[in-house]
Coordinates of C-alpha atoms (C1' of nucleotides) in Angstrom, one line a residue:
Chain A
M1 CA 132.3 85.3 111.1
A2 CA 133.0 87.8 113.8
D3 CA 129.5 88.8 113.8
R4 CA 128.3 85.7 115.3
Q5 CA 129.8 86.2 118.6
R6 CA 129.5 89.9 118.5
I7 CA 129.1 91.9 121.7
T8 CA 127.0 95.1 121.0
P9 CA 129.4 98.0 121.4
R10 CA 128.9 100.3 124.3
S11 CA 128.4 103.3 122.1
E12 CA 125.7 101.6 120.2
D13 CA 123.4 100.3 123.2
F14 CA 125.0 100.4 126.7
S15 CA 122.3 98.0 128.1
A16 CA 122.6 95.3 125.4
W17 CA 126.3 95.6 125.8
Y18 CA 126.0 94.8 129.5
N19 CA 123.7 91.8 128.9
D20 CA 126.0 90.7 126.1
V21 CA 128.9 90.9 128.5
I22 CA 127.5 88.8 131.1
M23 CA 126.3 86.1 128.7
R24 CA 129.4 85.8 126.9
A25 CA 131.5 85.6 130.1
E26 CA 128.8 83.2 131.3
L27 CA 128.4 85.1 134.5
A28 CA 124.8 84.5 134.9
D29 CA 121.6 83.5 132.8
Y30 CA 117.9 84.3 132.9
S31 CA 115.9 81.8 134.9
P32 CA 112.5 80.4 134.4
V33 CA 111.2 82.6 137.3
R34 CA 110.5 86.2 136.1
G35 CA 113.1 88.5 137.6
C36 CA 115.2 85.9 139.2
M37 CA 118.6 85.1 137.7
V38 CA 120.9 82.1 137.8
I39 CA 124.5 82.9 138.9
R40 CA 126.7 80.8 136.9
P41 CA 130.1 79.4 138.1
R42 CA 132.1 82.3 136.8
G43 CA 129.8 84.8 138.2
Y44 CA 129.4 83.1 141.4
G45 CA 133.3 82.8 141.6
I46 CA 133.5 86.6 141.6
W47 CA 130.9 86.9 144.3
E48 CA 132.8 84.3 146.4
L49 CA 136.0 86.4 146.2
M50 CA 134.1 89.4 147.3
Q51 CA 132.6 87.5 150.1
Q52 CA 136.0 86.5 151.3
A53 CA 137.5 89.7 151.4
L54 CA 134.4 91.4 152.9
D55 CA 134.1 88.7 155.5
G56 CA 137.7 88.9 156.5
M57 CA 137.3 92.7 156.9
F58 CA 134.2 92.2 158.9
K59 CA 136.0 89.8 161.3
E60 CA 138.9 92.0 161.7
T61 CA 136.7 94.6 162.9
G62 CA 135.0 92.3 165.4
H63 CA 132.0 91.2 163.6
E64 CA 130.5 87.7 163.8
N65 CA 128.4 85.7 161.1
A66 CA 125.0 84.6 162.2
Y67 CA 121.8 83.3 160.5
F68 CA 118.2 84.4 160.9
P69 CA 115.2 83.0 159.2
L70 CA 114.0 83.7 155.7
F71 CA 110.5 84.0 156.8
I72 CA 109.4 86.8 159.0
P73 CA 106.0 87.1 160.6
Q74 CA 104.1 90.0 158.7
S75 CA 103.4 91.9 161.9
F76 CA 106.9 92.3 162.6
L77 CA 107.4 94.5 159.5
A78 CA 104.5 96.8 160.6
K79 CA 106.1 97.7 163.9
E80 CA 108.4 100.4 162.5
A81 CA 106.1 102.8 160.6
E82 CA 108.5 104.1 157.9
H83 CA 110.0 100.7 157.5
V84 CA 106.6 99.1 156.7
Q85 CA 105.8 102.0 154.4
G86 CA 109.2 101.5 152.4
F87 CA 109.2 97.7 152.2
A88 CA 105.4 96.3 152.4
P89 CA 104.7 97.1 148.7
Q90 CA 107.7 95.0 147.6
T91 CA 107.5 91.9 149.6
A92 CA 106.6 88.5 148.7
V93 CA 104.1 86.9 151.1
V94 CA 103.7 83.2 152.0
T95 CA 100.1 82.5 152.9
H96 CA 100.1 78.8 152.8
G97 CA 102.2 76.0 154.3
G98 CA 101.8 72.3 154.4
G99 CA 98.5 72.8 152.4
K100 CA 97.0 74.9 154.9
E101 CA 96.4 78.6 155.2
L102 CA 98.7 80.2 157.8
E103 CA 97.2 81.9 160.8
E104 CA 99.7 84.8 160.1
P105 CA 101.2 85.2 156.7
L106 CA 104.9 85.2 156.4
V107 CA 107.0 87.7 154.6
V108 CA 110.0 86.6 152.8
R109 CA 112.6 88.8 154.2
P110 CA 113.3 92.1 152.1
T111 CA 115.9 92.8 154.8
S112 CA 116.1 91.4 158.5
E113 CA 116.1 94.3 160.7
T114 CA 112.7 93.4 162.4
I115 CA 113.4 89.6 163.1
I116 CA 116.9 90.5 164.3
Y117 CA 115.7 93.1 166.6
A118 CA 113.0 90.8 167.9
M119 CA 115.8 88.3 168.9
L120 CA 118.1 91.1 170.3
S121 CA 115.6 91.9 172.7
K122 CA 115.8 88.6 174.2
W123 CA 119.5 88.5 174.2
I124 CA 120.3 92.0 175.6
Q125 CA 119.8 92.8 179.0
S126 CA 122.7 94.8 180.3
Y127 CA 125.2 97.4 178.8
R128 CA 127.6 94.6 179.4
D129 CA 125.9 92.7 176.5
L130 CA 126.6 95.5 174.1
P131 CA 128.1 96.1 171.6
V132 CA 126.4 93.3 169.5
L133 CA 128.2 93.1 166.2
L134 CA 126.5 90.9 163.8
N135 CA 126.5 90.0 160.1
Q136 CA 124.9 87.7 158.0
W137 CA 125.2 86.2 154.5
A138 CA 121.7 85.7 153.0
N139 CA 119.4 85.9 150.2
I140 CA 116.5 88.4 150.2
V141 CA 113.5 89.0 148.0
R142 CA 112.1 92.3 146.7
W143 CA 109.5 92.3 144.4
E144 CA 110.8 94.8 141.9
M145 CA 108.9 96.0 138.9
R146 CA 111.7 95.8 136.5
T147 CA 114.9 93.6 137.1
R148 CA 118.1 93.6 135.4
L149 CA 120.9 91.1 135.7
F150 CA 122.9 91.6 138.9
L151 CA 121.6 95.2 139.2
R152 CA 118.2 94.5 140.4
T153 CA 116.9 91.2 140.7
T154 CA 113.8 89.9 142.6
E155 CA 115.8 87.5 144.8
F156 CA 119.3 88.6 145.4
L157 CA 122.5 87.6 147.5
W158 CA 124.0 90.1 150.1
Q159 CA 125.4 90.6 153.4
E160 CA 123.6 92.4 156.1
G161 CA 125.2 93.9 159.2
H162 CA 123.3 94.7 162.2
T163 CA 124.9 96.1 165.4
A164 CA 123.6 97.4 168.7
H165 CA 125.3 99.8 170.9
A166 CA 125.0 101.5 174.2
T167 CA 125.4 105.2 172.8
A168 CA 124.5 107.1 169.7
A169 CA 128.1 108.1 169.3
E170 CA 129.2 104.3 169.2
A171 CA 126.3 103.4 166.7
E172 CA 127.3 106.4 164.5
E173 CA 130.9 105.5 164.6
E174 CA 130.1 102.0 163.6
T175 CA 128.1 103.2 160.6
R176 CA 131.0 105.5 159.5
L177 CA 133.6 102.4 160.1
I178 CA 131.6 100.3 157.6
L179 CA 131.0 103.0 155.1
G180 CA 134.9 103.3 155.1
L181 CA 135.5 99.7 154.9
Y182 CA 133.0 99.2 151.9
R183 CA 134.8 102.2 150.3
R184 CA 138.3 100.5 150.7
F185 CA 137.0 97.2 149.3
M186 CA 135.5 99.0 146.4
E187 CA 138.7 100.6 145.6
E188 CA 141.2 98.1 146.7
W189 CA 139.4 94.9 145.4
M190 CA 137.1 96.0 142.7
A191 CA 139.2 98.9 141.6
M192 CA 136.0 100.9 141.5
P193 CA 136.6 104.3 143.0
V194 CA 133.5 105.8 144.9
I195 CA 132.1 109.0 146.4
T196 CA 130.9 108.7 150.0
G197 CA 128.5 110.9 151.7
V198 CA 125.1 111.0 153.4
K199 CA 121.7 110.5 151.6
T200 CA 118.8 113.0 151.6
E201 CA 115.8 112.5 153.6
S202 CA 114.0 111.3 150.4
E203 CA 116.5 108.7 149.6
K204 CA 117.4 107.2 152.8
F205 CA 116.6 103.8 154.2
A206 CA 113.1 103.3 155.4
G207 CA 113.4 103.3 159.0
A208 CA 117.0 105.0 159.4
V209 CA 117.9 108.1 161.0
R210 CA 120.6 108.7 158.4
T211 CA 121.8 106.6 155.4
F212 CA 125.4 106.8 153.9
A213 CA 126.4 105.3 150.7
C214 CA 129.1 104.6 148.4
E215 CA 128.4 105.9 144.9
G216 CA 130.3 104.8 141.8
L217 CA 130.1 106.0 138.2
M218 CA 129.6 103.6 135.4
Q219 CA 130.9 103.8 132.0
D220 CA 127.6 105.2 130.8
N221 CA 127.9 108.1 133.4
K222 CA 125.2 106.6 135.5
A223 CA 125.7 106.4 139.2
L224 CA 125.5 103.3 140.9
Q225 CA 124.5 103.0 144.6
A226 CA 127.2 100.2 145.7
G227 CA 126.6 100.0 149.2
T228 CA 124.8 101.5 152.1
S229 CA 125.4 101.8 155.9
H230 CA 122.6 103.2 158.1
F231 CA 122.4 104.7 161.4
L232 CA 119.1 103.5 162.8
G233 CA 119.3 105.6 166.1
Q234 CA 116.8 103.9 168.6
N235 CA 114.0 103.5 165.8
F236 CA 114.0 99.6 165.6
A237 CA 114.9 99.2 169.4
R238 CA 111.8 101.2 170.3
A239 CA 109.7 99.2 167.9
F240 CA 111.0 95.9 169.3
G241 CA 111.5 96.9 172.8
T242 CA 115.2 96.2 172.5
Q243 CA 116.3 97.7 176.0
F244 CA 119.3 97.5 178.4
Q245 CA 120.1 98.6 181.8
T246 CA 123.0 101.4 181.9
A247 CA 125.9 101.3 184.3
S248 CA 123.9 103.9 186.3
G249 CA 120.8 101.5 186.3
E250 CA 118.6 103.1 184.2
L251 CA 116.7 101.5 181.2
D252 CA 117.6 102.6 177.7
Y253 CA 117.0 101.5 173.9
V254 CA 120.0 100.4 172.2
W255 CA 121.3 102.4 169.4
S256 CA 121.9 100.6 166.3
S257 CA 123.3 100.3 162.6
S258 CA 122.8 98.3 159.7
W259 CA 124.7 98.0 156.5
G260 CA 124.9 96.0 153.4
V261 CA 126.4 95.2 149.9
S262 CA 124.9 92.8 147.5
T263 CA 125.5 91.0 144.5
R264 CA 124.7 94.4 142.6
L265 CA 128.5 94.8 143.2
V266 CA 129.1 92.3 140.4
G267 CA 127.3 94.4 137.8
G268 CA 129.2 97.5 139.3
L269 CA 132.6 95.7 138.5
I270 CA 131.3 94.9 135.0
M271 CA 130.1 98.4 134.1
T272 CA 133.3 100.0 135.5
H273 CA 135.9 98.1 133.7
S274 CA 134.7 95.9 131.0
D275 CA 135.1 96.9 127.1
D276 CA 133.6 95.9 123.8
V277 CA 135.5 92.6 123.9
G278 CA 133.8 91.4 126.9
L279 CA 134.3 91.3 130.7
V280 CA 137.5 93.0 132.3
C281 CA 137.9 91.6 135.7
P282 CA 140.3 93.1 138.3
P283 CA 142.8 90.4 139.1
R284 CA 142.2 90.3 142.9
L285 CA 138.6 89.4 142.2
A286 CA 139.3 87.2 139.2
P287 CA 138.2 83.5 139.7
T288 CA 140.9 82.6 137.1
Q289 CA 143.8 85.2 137.1
V290 CA 146.0 83.5 134.5
V291 CA 145.2 81.3 131.7
I292 CA 147.9 79.3 130.0
V293 CA 147.5 78.5 126.3
P294 CA 149.8 76.0 124.9
I295 CA 150.8 76.2 121.2
F296 CA 152.0 73.1 119.2
R297 CA 151.8 71.5 115.9
S298 CA 153.2 68.0 116.2
D299 CA 152.7 65.5 118.8
D300 CA 156.3 66.0 119.9
E301 CA 155.7 69.8 120.3
R302 CA 152.4 69.0 122.2
I303 CA 154.4 66.8 124.7
R304 CA 157.3 69.3 125.3
V305 CA 154.9 72.2 125.4
L306 CA 152.4 70.8 127.8
E307 CA 155.2 69.6 130.1
V308 CA 156.4 73.1 130.4
G309 CA 152.7 74.5 130.7
G310 CA 152.0 72.1 133.5
Q311 CA 155.3 73.0 135.4
V312 CA 154.3 76.8 134.9
M313 CA 150.7 76.0 136.3
D314 CA 152.1 74.0 139.2
A315 CA 154.4 76.8 140.1
L316 CA 152.1 79.6 139.8
R317 CA 149.4 77.6 141.9
A318 CA 151.9 76.8 144.5
G319 CA 152.4 80.6 144.7
G320 CA 148.8 81.1 145.4
I321 CA 147.8 82.5 141.9
R322 CA 144.5 81.1 140.3
V323 CA 145.7 79.6 137.2
L324 CA 144.1 77.3 134.5
L325 CA 145.8 75.4 131.7
D326 CA 143.8 75.3 128.7
Q327 CA 144.6 71.9 127.1
R328 CA 141.5 71.7 124.9
E329 CA 142.6 70.1 121.6
G330 CA 141.1 70.9 118.1
M331 CA 140.8 74.6 119.1
K332 CA 143.3 76.9 117.6
P333 CA 145.0 79.1 120.0
G334 CA 143.5 82.3 118.6
A335 CA 140.0 81.0 119.4
K336 CA 141.1 80.4 123.0
Y337 CA 142.6 84.0 123.2
Y338 CA 139.3 85.6 122.2
E339 CA 137.4 83.4 124.5
W340 CA 139.4 84.1 127.6
E341 CA 139.4 87.8 126.8
S342 CA 135.8 87.8 126.7
R343 CA 135.6 86.1 129.9
G344 CA 138.0 88.7 131.6
V345 CA 141.0 86.7 132.6
P346 CA 143.5 89.2 133.4
V347 CA 146.8 87.6 132.2
R348 CA 147.3 84.9 129.5
L349 CA 150.6 83.1 129.1
E350 CA 151.1 81.6 125.8
V351 CA 153.7 78.7 125.6
G352 CA 154.7 77.5 122.4
P353 CA 157.8 75.6 120.9
R354 CA 159.9 78.6 120.4
D355 CA 159.1 79.9 123.9
V356 CA 160.0 76.5 125.3
D357 CA 163.5 76.7 123.5
K358 CA 164.0 80.1 124.8
G359 CA 163.0 79.4 128.2
Q360 CA 160.3 82.0 128.1
A361 CA 156.6 82.6 127.7
M362 CA 154.5 85.1 126.2
L363 CA 152.7 87.1 128.8
A364 CA 149.6 89.1 127.4
R365 CA 147.5 91.3 129.5
R366 CA 143.9 91.6 129.0
T367 CA 144.2 95.3 129.3
G368 CA 146.5 95.3 126.3
G369 CA 150.1 94.6 125.7
K370 CA 152.1 91.4 125.1
A371 CA 155.8 90.7 125.9
P372 CA 158.1 87.6 126.6
V373 CA 159.0 86.7 130.1
P374 CA 161.7 84.4 131.2
L375 CA 160.3 81.1 132.8
D376 CA 162.8 81.7 135.5
G377 CA 161.2 84.0 138.0
L378 CA 157.9 83.8 136.1
E379 CA 155.8 83.8 139.2
I380 CA 157.2 87.3 140.3
S381 CA 156.4 88.5 136.6
V382 CA 152.9 87.4 136.7
R383 CA 152.5 88.9 140.2
T384 CA 153.7 92.1 139.0
A385 CA 151.6 92.1 136.0
L386 CA 148.5 91.4 138.1
D387 CA 149.4 94.0 140.4
E388 CA 149.9 96.6 137.8
I389 CA 146.7 95.6 136.0
Q390 CA 144.8 96.0 139.4
A391 CA 146.4 99.4 139.9
A392 CA 146.0 100.6 136.3
L393 CA 142.2 99.7 136.4
L394 CA 141.6 101.7 139.3
A395 CA 143.6 104.7 138.0
A396 CA 141.7 104.3 134.6
A397 CA 138.3 104.3 136.5
R398 CA 139.5 107.4 138.6
D399 CA 140.5 109.2 135.6
R400 CA 137.2 108.3 133.8
R401 CA 135.2 109.6 136.8
E402 CA 137.2 112.8 137.0
A403 CA 136.6 113.4 133.4
N404 CA 133.0 113.2 134.0
T405 CA 132.7 115.0 137.3
F406 CA 131.7 118.7 137.2
R407 CA 132.0 121.1 140.0
G408 CA 130.2 124.2 140.8
V409 CA 127.4 123.6 138.4
E410 CA 124.4 125.8 138.2
K411 CA 120.9 125.5 136.9
D412 CA 121.7 125.8 133.1
R413 CA 124.7 123.7 133.3
L414 CA 123.0 121.0 135.4
I415 CA 120.5 120.6 132.8
E416 CA 123.0 120.7 130.0
I417 CA 125.0 117.8 131.6
M418 CA 122.1 115.5 132.5
D419 CA 120.4 116.0 129.2
G420 CA 123.8 115.4 127.4
S421 CA 126.5 112.9 128.5
G422 CA 125.8 112.6 132.2
G423 CA 128.1 112.2 135.1
F424 CA 128.5 113.5 138.6
A425 CA 127.4 117.2 139.0
F426 CA 128.5 119.0 142.2
G427 CA 126.7 122.0 143.2
G428 CA 125.1 124.0 146.0
Y429 CA 121.8 122.9 147.5
C430 CA 119.5 125.0 149.5
G431 CA 118.0 121.8 151.2
S432 CA 114.5 122.2 150.2
D433 CA 112.4 119.2 149.0
A434 CA 111.0 121.5 146.3
C435 CA 114.5 121.9 144.6
E436 CA 115.3 118.3 145.0
L437 CA 112.1 117.3 143.2
A438 CA 112.2 119.9 140.6
I439 CA 115.6 119.0 139.7
Q440 CA 114.7 115.3 139.5
E441 CA 111.5 116.0 137.3
R442 CA 113.5 118.2 134.9
T443 CA 116.6 116.1 134.5
K444 CA 116.0 112.7 135.9
A445 CA 119.1 113.2 138.1
T446 CA 119.0 112.7 141.8
I447 CA 121.0 113.6 144.8
R448 CA 123.3 110.8 145.0
V449 CA 125.0 112.0 148.3
L450 CA 125.9 115.1 150.2
P451 CA 129.5 114.3 149.8
D452 CA 131.8 113.8 152.7
E453 CA 134.5 116.4 153.5
E454 CA 137.2 115.0 151.1
F455 CA 135.1 114.8 148.1
R456 CA 133.8 118.7 148.6
S457 CA 134.6 121.4 146.2
D458 CA 136.9 124.3 147.4
P459 CA 135.5 126.7 147.6
A460 CA 132.1 125.6 148.8
P461 CA 129.5 126.5 146.5
A462 CA 127.5 129.5 147.8
T463 CA 124.3 129.1 146.3
C464 CA 121.7 126.5 145.5
A465 CA 122.3 125.1 141.9
W466 CA 118.5 125.3 141.2
C467 CA 116.8 128.2 143.0
G468 CA 119.9 130.3 143.5
K469 CA 119.3 130.9 147.1
K470 CA 121.8 130.5 149.7
A471 CA 123.3 127.0 149.9
V472 CA 123.3 125.2 153.0
V473 CA 125.4 122.2 151.6
E474 CA 127.0 120.9 148.5
A475 CA 125.2 118.0 146.8
V476 CA 126.3 115.4 144.0
W477 CA 123.6 114.8 141.2
A478 CA 123.6 112.1 138.7
R479 CA 121.2 109.9 136.9
A480 CA 121.2 106.6 138.8
Y481 CA 120.6 102.9 138.4
Chain B
rC1 C1' 101.7 99.3 135.4
rG2 C1' 102.3 102.8 130.6
rG3 C1' 105.4 102.9 125.8
rG4 C1' 108.5 100.0 122.5
rG5 C1' 110.3 95.4 120.4
rC6 C1' 110.6 89.9 120.2
rG7 C1' 108.9 84.7 120.8
rU8 C1' 110.7 79.4 114.7
rG9 C1' 116.7 73.0 116.5
rG10 C1' 121.4 74.8 122.0
rC11 C1' 122.3 80.2 120.2
rG12 C1' 121.5 84.2 116.4
rC13 C1' 118.1 84.8 112.6
rA14 C1' 115.2 84.1 107.6
rG15 C1' 110.5 82.6 106.1
rC16 C1' 104.8 85.5 107.6
rC17 C1' 102.7 91.0 103.5
rC18 C1' 101.0 87.0 99.0
rG19 C1' 98.5 79.9 103.3
rG20 C1' 100.6 74.4 100.1
rU21 C1' 105.1 68.9 103.7
rA22 C1' 110.6 74.2 107.7
rG23 C1' 115.6 76.9 106.0
rC24 C1' 120.4 79.6 106.9
rG25 C1' 124.6 80.8 110.1
rC26 C1' 126.9 79.3 114.5
rG27 C1' 127.2 75.7 118.0
rC28 C1' 127.1 70.1 118.8
rC29 C1' 128.4 64.5 117.3
rU30 C1' 131.9 61.3 114.2
rG31 C1' 136.3 61.2 111.0
rC32 C1' 140.6 62.9 108.6
rU33 C1' 143.7 67.0 107.9
rU34 C1' 144.9 71.4 111.0
rU35 C1' 146.9 74.6 115.6
rG36 C1' 152.0 81.5 117.1
rG37 C1' 144.8 85.9 116.9
rG38 C1' 138.2 83.3 115.9
rA39 C1' 140.5 76.3 111.0
rG40 C1' 139.1 73.2 106.5
rC41 C1' 136.5 69.1 104.4
rA42 C1' 133.1 65.0 104.4
rG43 C1' 129.2 62.9 107.2
rG44 C1' 125.7 63.4 111.2
rA45 C1' 122.0 64.4 115.5
rA46 C1' 118.6 67.8 116.7
rG47 C1' 112.4 71.8 115.7
rU48 C1' 104.7 69.9 119.1
rC49 C1' 107.3 77.3 114.6
rG50 C1' 105.3 80.4 122.8
rC51 C1' 100.1 78.6 124.4
rC52 C1' 94.7 78.3 123.4
rG53 C1' 90.9 78.7 120.1
rG54 C1' 88.8 80.3 115.0
rU55 C1' 89.0 80.6 109.5
rU56 C1' 90.5 76.9 105.6
rC57 C1' 91.0 71.0 101.8
rA58 C1' 95.5 73.0 104.0
rA59 C1' 98.1 77.8 109.0
rA60 C1' 105.0 79.2 111.2
rU61 C1' 102.2 82.3 107.8
rC62 C1' 95.4 85.1 108.2
rC63 C1' 91.9 86.2 112.6
rG64 C1' 90.9 86.6 118.2
rG65 C1' 92.5 85.9 123.0
rC66 C1' 96.3 84.5 126.6
rC67 C1' 101.2 83.7 128.2
rG68 C1' 106.5 84.8 128.4
rC69 C1' 111.0 87.7 127.6
rC70 C1' 114.0 92.0 126.6
rC71 C1' 114.6 97.4 126.2
rC72 C1' 112.8 102.4 127.8
rG73 C1' 110.0 105.0 131.8
rA74 C1' 107.5 105.3 137.3
rC75 C1' 109.8 102.1 142.2
rC76 C1' 114.2 100.3 144.1
rA77 C1' 120.4 97.7 146.6

RNA sequence: CGGGGCGUGGCGCAGCCCGGUAGCGCGCCUGCUUUGGGAGCAGGAAGUCGCCGGUUCAAAUCCGGCCGCCCCGACCA
């Protein structure tokens, strides 16, 4: 009986578990188009809440939304040398339209830097036009070899911020501002702790001067790059002639940044918190935060219980809590419990005749624990439970990450960790491509970031984890998605 | 693109080796009884067995080709 709806346990096959959780929670489904997924309402609801939170944060920091075309003239991509090298191999190209072959093929955007700089060149004349702080919510296409629901799909949804500034310092500050904003979102909303830092040359965005990233550690101890913020220098400005006149009358190229997070975040959320029962969704991003399950035998009981259930729903809804009353008949309460648990609803309120008599409801948490709460002041109890669950998820994720973070690793230990259970390995790095490559070949681990100061070890590692020569910097290694 | 696995009612699978009129569980529909942790009984609907070709009196089953999907690797958010 239990087997029919079994979710593959994490310990048995993490990938199968991940897919099972998504299917059971009805977050997404495979589409008729290879590599493309359908995001179902329960999954899209999470994305919408993510969008709302991030969009608010972008606007608070002075950014405005705009929209640029899906199609980019192929020649645009070629204007920035590194950029074309990085992206040309994974583009989809439209060669025909309206039954005729196009004069110039159109690339379906893999990212929008090129078309945005082509436009900024028209719009920016003077330092008085700067900064330009743009964001767009869009879909993009990257022809990936191998896809996985949410984590890597041929088409995906994201936001891409693009900013232009008069000075390098200002653009770098922007790059940093957004990295911090992403981190805050991931921790405060997704309850997903991340390490921030700078990417090595080999891992940076094609066309950037420097790439910064947020890296989370999933339950299988693989790292997930959850967001990136790039300092682009004047690379795209030069490629597209985006110049402005300075206060002293000279011409200069704008300094710019770009940054993005995608529907991959939904995958990160799943792999950070969920369990073998199904999805666990942090309350702040849960499309349904509370489900009310009425319990009754007779018609008389049904009427009484549903009346109270309805009142509870109205009260919570009025308080801004996303709540649902599960009135389906012919389904036993236990069946409903299992269903809503697999869908990740953080709080369940059970209202039966005995509860109605006592003026209470049973409050069960997705993360465990069930206790009666008085109907009087229920909103406060529910709110408290949601807040506590949110905080507990972050704490648990942080503990898990710390338990799987190893500092001061040297060669043997690094190999041992990566051949074993994985995790974040901090160690010294000499800065050579040779060591970076050798480590990747031997362990399949890559340098996720050169960590920001607050994540660094004290004392700093003195020697390179691989070659033993003097370390110039500390690095974090992990196998990654 | 390399390796592995799989395509059979909506979902999960058996049947294939040994060819002979397609079966099980879940889900779905109807009715009655149920409902405090995955309900029971009765009745019912639903499948060109991934596609194309071959062998055969006869193909889900044997042979050839193709397509698709999932997982692992190289590439990537």
